[in-house]
Short mmCIF file of C-alpha atoms in Angstrom, two decimals:
data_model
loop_
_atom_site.label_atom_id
_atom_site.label_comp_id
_atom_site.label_asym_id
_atom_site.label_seq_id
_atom_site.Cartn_x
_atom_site.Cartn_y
_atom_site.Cartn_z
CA UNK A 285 114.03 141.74 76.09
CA UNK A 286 116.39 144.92 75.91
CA UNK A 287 118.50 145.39 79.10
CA UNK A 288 116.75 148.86 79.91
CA UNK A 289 113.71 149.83 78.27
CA UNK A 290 112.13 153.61 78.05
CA UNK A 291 108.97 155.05 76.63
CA UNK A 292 110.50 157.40 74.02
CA UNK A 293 107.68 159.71 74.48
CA UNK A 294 107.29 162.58 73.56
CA UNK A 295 105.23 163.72 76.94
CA UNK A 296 103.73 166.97 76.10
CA UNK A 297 102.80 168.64 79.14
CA UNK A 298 101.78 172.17 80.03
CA UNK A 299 103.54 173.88 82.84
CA UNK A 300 103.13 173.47 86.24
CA UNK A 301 101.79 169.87 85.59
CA UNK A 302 102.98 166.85 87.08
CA UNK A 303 104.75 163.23 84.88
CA UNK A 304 105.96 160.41 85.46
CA UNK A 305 108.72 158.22 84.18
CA UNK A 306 109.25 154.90 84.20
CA UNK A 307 111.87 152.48 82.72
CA UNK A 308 112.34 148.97 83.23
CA UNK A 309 115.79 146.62 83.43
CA UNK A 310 116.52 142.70 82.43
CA UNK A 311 118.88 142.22 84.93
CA UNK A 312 117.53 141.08 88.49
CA UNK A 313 121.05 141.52 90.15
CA UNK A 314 121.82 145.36 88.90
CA UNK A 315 122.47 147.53 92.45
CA UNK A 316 123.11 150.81 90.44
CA UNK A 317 120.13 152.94 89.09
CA UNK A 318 120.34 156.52 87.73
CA UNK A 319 118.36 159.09 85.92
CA UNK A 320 120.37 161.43 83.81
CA UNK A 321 118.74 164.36 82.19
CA UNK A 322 120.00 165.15 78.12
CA UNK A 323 119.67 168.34 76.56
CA UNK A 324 119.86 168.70 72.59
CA UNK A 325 123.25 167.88 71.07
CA UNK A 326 124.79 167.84 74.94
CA UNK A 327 126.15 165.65 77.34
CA UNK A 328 124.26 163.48 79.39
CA UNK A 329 124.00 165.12 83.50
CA UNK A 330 123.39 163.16 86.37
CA UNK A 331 119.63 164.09 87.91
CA UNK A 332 120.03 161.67 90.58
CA UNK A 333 120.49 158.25 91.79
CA UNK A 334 118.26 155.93 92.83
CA UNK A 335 117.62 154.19 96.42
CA UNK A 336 115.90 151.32 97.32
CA UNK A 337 114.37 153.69 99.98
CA UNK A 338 113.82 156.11 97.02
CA UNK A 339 115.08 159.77 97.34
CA UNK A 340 113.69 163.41 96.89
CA UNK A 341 115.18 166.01 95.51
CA UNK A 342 112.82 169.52 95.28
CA UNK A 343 110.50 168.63 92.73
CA UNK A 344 112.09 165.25 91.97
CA UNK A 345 111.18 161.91 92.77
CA UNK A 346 113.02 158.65 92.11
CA UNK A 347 112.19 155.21 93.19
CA UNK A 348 113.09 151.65 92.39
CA UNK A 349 110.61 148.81 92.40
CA UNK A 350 113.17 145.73 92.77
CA UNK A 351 109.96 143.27 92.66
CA UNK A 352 108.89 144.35 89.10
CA UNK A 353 112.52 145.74 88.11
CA UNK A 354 111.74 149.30 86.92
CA UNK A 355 112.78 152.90 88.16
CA UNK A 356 110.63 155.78 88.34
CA UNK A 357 111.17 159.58 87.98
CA UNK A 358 108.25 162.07 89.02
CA UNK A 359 108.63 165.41 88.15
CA UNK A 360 106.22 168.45 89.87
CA UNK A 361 105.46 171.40 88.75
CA UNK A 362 106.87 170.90 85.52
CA UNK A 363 109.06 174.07 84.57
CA UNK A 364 109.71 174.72 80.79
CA UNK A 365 113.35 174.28 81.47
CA UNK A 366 112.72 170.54 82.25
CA UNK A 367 112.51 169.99 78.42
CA UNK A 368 115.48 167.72 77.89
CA UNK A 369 115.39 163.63 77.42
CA UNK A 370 115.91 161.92 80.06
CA UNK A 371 117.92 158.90 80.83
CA UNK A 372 117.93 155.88 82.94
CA UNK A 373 120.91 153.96 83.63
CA UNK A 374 121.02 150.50 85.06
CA UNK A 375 124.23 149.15 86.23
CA UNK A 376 124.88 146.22 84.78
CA UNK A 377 128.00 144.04 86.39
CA UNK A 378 131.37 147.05 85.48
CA UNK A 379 128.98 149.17 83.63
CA UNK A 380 126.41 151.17 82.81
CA UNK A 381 123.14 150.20 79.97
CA UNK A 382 121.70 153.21 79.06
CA UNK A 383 118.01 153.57 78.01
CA UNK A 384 117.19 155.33 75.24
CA UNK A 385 115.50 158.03 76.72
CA UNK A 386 112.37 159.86 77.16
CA UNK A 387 111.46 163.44 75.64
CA UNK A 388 109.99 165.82 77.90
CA UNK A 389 108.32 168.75 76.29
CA UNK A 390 106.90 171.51 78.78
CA UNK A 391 104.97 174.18 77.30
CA UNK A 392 103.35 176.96 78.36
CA UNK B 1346 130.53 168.23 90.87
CA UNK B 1347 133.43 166.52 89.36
CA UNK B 1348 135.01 167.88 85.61
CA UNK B 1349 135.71 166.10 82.65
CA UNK B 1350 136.68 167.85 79.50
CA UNK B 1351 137.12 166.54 76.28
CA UNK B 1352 138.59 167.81 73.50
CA UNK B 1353 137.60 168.29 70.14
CA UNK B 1354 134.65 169.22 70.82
CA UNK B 1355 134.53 169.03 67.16
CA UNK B 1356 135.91 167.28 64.46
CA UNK B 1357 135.43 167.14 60.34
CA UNK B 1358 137.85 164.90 58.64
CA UNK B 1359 138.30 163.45 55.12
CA UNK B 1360 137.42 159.75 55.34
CA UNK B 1361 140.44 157.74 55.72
CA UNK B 1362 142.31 159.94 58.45
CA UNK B 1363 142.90 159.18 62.03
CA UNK B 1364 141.24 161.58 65.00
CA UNK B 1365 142.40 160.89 68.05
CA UNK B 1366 140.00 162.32 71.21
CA UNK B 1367 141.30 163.10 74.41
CA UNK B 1368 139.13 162.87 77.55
CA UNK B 1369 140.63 164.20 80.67
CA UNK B 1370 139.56 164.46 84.67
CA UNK B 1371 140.28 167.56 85.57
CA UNK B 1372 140.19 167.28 89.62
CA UNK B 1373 140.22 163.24 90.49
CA UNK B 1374 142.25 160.58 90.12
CA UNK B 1375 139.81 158.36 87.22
CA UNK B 1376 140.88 154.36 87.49
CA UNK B 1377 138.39 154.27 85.14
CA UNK B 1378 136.68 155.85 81.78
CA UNK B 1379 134.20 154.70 79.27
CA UNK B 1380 133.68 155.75 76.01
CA UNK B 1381 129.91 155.92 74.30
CA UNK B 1382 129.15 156.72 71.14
CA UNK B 1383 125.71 158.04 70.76
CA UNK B 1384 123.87 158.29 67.14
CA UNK B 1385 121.03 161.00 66.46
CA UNK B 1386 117.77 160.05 68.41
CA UNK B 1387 119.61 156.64 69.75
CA UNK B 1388 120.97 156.55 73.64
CA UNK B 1389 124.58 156.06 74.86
CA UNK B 1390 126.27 152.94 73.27
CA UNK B 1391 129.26 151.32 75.51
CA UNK B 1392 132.10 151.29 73.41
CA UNK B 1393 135.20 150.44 75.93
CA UNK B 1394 135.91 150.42 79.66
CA UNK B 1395 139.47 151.92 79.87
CA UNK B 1396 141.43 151.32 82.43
CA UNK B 1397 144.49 152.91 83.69
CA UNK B 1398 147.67 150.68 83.01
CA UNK B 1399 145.90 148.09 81.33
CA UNK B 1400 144.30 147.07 78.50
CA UNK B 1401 140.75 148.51 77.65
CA UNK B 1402 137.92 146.37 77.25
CA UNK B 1403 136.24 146.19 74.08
CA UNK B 1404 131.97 146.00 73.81
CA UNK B 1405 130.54 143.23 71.50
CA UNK B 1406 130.62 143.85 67.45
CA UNK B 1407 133.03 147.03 68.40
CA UNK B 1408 136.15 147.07 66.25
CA UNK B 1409 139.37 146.99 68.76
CA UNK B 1410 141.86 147.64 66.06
CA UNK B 1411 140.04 150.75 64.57
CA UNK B 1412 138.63 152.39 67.83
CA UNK B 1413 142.08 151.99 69.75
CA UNK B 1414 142.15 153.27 73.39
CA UNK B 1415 145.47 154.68 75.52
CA UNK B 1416 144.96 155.46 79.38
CA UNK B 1417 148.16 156.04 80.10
CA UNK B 1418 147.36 158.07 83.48
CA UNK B 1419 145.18 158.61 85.81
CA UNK B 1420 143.56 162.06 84.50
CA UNK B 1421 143.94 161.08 80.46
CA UNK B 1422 142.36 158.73 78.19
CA UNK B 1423 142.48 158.73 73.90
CA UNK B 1424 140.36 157.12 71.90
CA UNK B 1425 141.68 156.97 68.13
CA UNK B 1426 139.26 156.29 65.30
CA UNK B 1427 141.61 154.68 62.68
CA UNK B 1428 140.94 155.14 59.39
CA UNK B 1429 137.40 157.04 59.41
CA UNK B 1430 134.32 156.64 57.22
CA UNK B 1431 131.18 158.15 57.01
CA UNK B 1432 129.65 155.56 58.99
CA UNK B 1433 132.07 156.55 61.81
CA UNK B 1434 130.20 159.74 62.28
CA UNK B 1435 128.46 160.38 65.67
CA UNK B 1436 128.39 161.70 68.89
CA UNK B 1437 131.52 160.14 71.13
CA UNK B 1438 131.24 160.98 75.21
CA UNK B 1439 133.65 159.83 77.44
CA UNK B 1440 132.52 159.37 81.45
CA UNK B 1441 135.21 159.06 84.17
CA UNK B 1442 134.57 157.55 87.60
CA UNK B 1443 136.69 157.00 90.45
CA UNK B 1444 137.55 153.96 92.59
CA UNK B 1445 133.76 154.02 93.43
CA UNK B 1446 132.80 154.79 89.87
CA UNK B 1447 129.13 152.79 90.26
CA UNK B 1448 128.15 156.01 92.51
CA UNK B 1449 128.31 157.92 89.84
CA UNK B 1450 129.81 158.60 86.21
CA UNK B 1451 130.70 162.27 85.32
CA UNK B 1452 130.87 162.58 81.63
CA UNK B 1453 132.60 164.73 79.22
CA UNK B 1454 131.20 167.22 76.61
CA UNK B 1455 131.21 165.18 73.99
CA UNK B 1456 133.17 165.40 70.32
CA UNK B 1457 131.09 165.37 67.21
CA UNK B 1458 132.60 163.55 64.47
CA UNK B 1459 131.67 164.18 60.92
CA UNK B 1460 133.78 161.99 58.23
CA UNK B 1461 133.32 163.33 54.86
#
């Protein structure tokens, strides 16, 4: 089993619309979850972290399901500028395991 | 939020040359920076955790004597790619956090490498 594990997508959704990500981790005793949002041929940026409590921010969702080890990201009312891949990390003892990512397309 | 610059931010070299890549924190103190290399359509690979005054430490299957990594202060890391081939090509990001780096990583732009 990989360490973190994404559905590459693509999700094609129409604007205005509302997805969900989810991506799952090996590693029972990681305390460190992040999404991180990609655009093309940039640096990864941090979206957010995520709680146990899980935490809002505008039309962004994370939460953390320690029981069945996964993260979530939500994202309402998709805007075409959410297009990007986006990254979970799990932290994994002194580091960070990237997932590979999941492409967002938002069209209009 | 914090800044970390990098610099190239891009390189073409002949293979067989040395590029050395500077990643820098611009406004903290970093203890600590990792370097990821990132292939087209892959994620972020760990290369190295670098940390300041000490040796770095090295992922599995990646090359300590051709990637070599300097922290020599608390705002600068290099990494060096000895001797580049084509293979060597890719994305390379460097992240910086500080002594509570697992709230957060801030990463660089990023240097594209392209051995010819």
């Amino acid at each position: 089993r990989k360490e973190v594990e994404q559905d590459p997508g693509p999700f094609n959704v129409p604007e205005g619309a509302t997805v969900a990500f989810n991506c799952t981790y090996s590693n029972s005793a990681s305390q460190s979850f992040f999404w991180y949002r990609q655009d093309c041929r940039k640096e990864p940026k941090l979206l957010m972290s995520v709680y146990s409590s899980g935490n809002e921010d505008g039309r962004f969702t994370a939460q953390l399901n320690r029981a069945s080890q996964y993260i979530s990201l939500l994202i309402r009312d998709s805007k075409l500028s959410d297009s990007a891949t986006y990254l979970c990390a799990v932290e994994y003892g002194n580091k960070l395991v990237f997932g590979a990512g999941t492409i967002l397309r938002v069209k209009s | 939020g914090a800044v970390v610059s990098q610099h190239p931010s891009r390189v073409i070299c002949k293979s067989g040359t040395s590029v050395k890549i500077e990643c820098r924190s611009l406004d903290f103190q970093a203890t600590t920076m990792f370097w990821y290399r990132q292939f087209p359509k892959q994620s972020l690979m760990l290369m190295a955790t670098s940390n300041e005054g000490s040796k770095a430490t090295y992922e599995q299957g990646v090359e300590k004597d051709k990637f070599l990594i300097n922290h020599a202060s608390l705002t600068l890391s290099t990494l060096t790619v000895t001797s580049a081939h084509p293979e060597d090509s890719s994305f390379y990001i460097c992240s910086a956090g500080d002594r509570a780096w697992q709230e957060t990583q801030y990463f660089g732009p990023g240097t594209r490498l392209l051995v010819l």
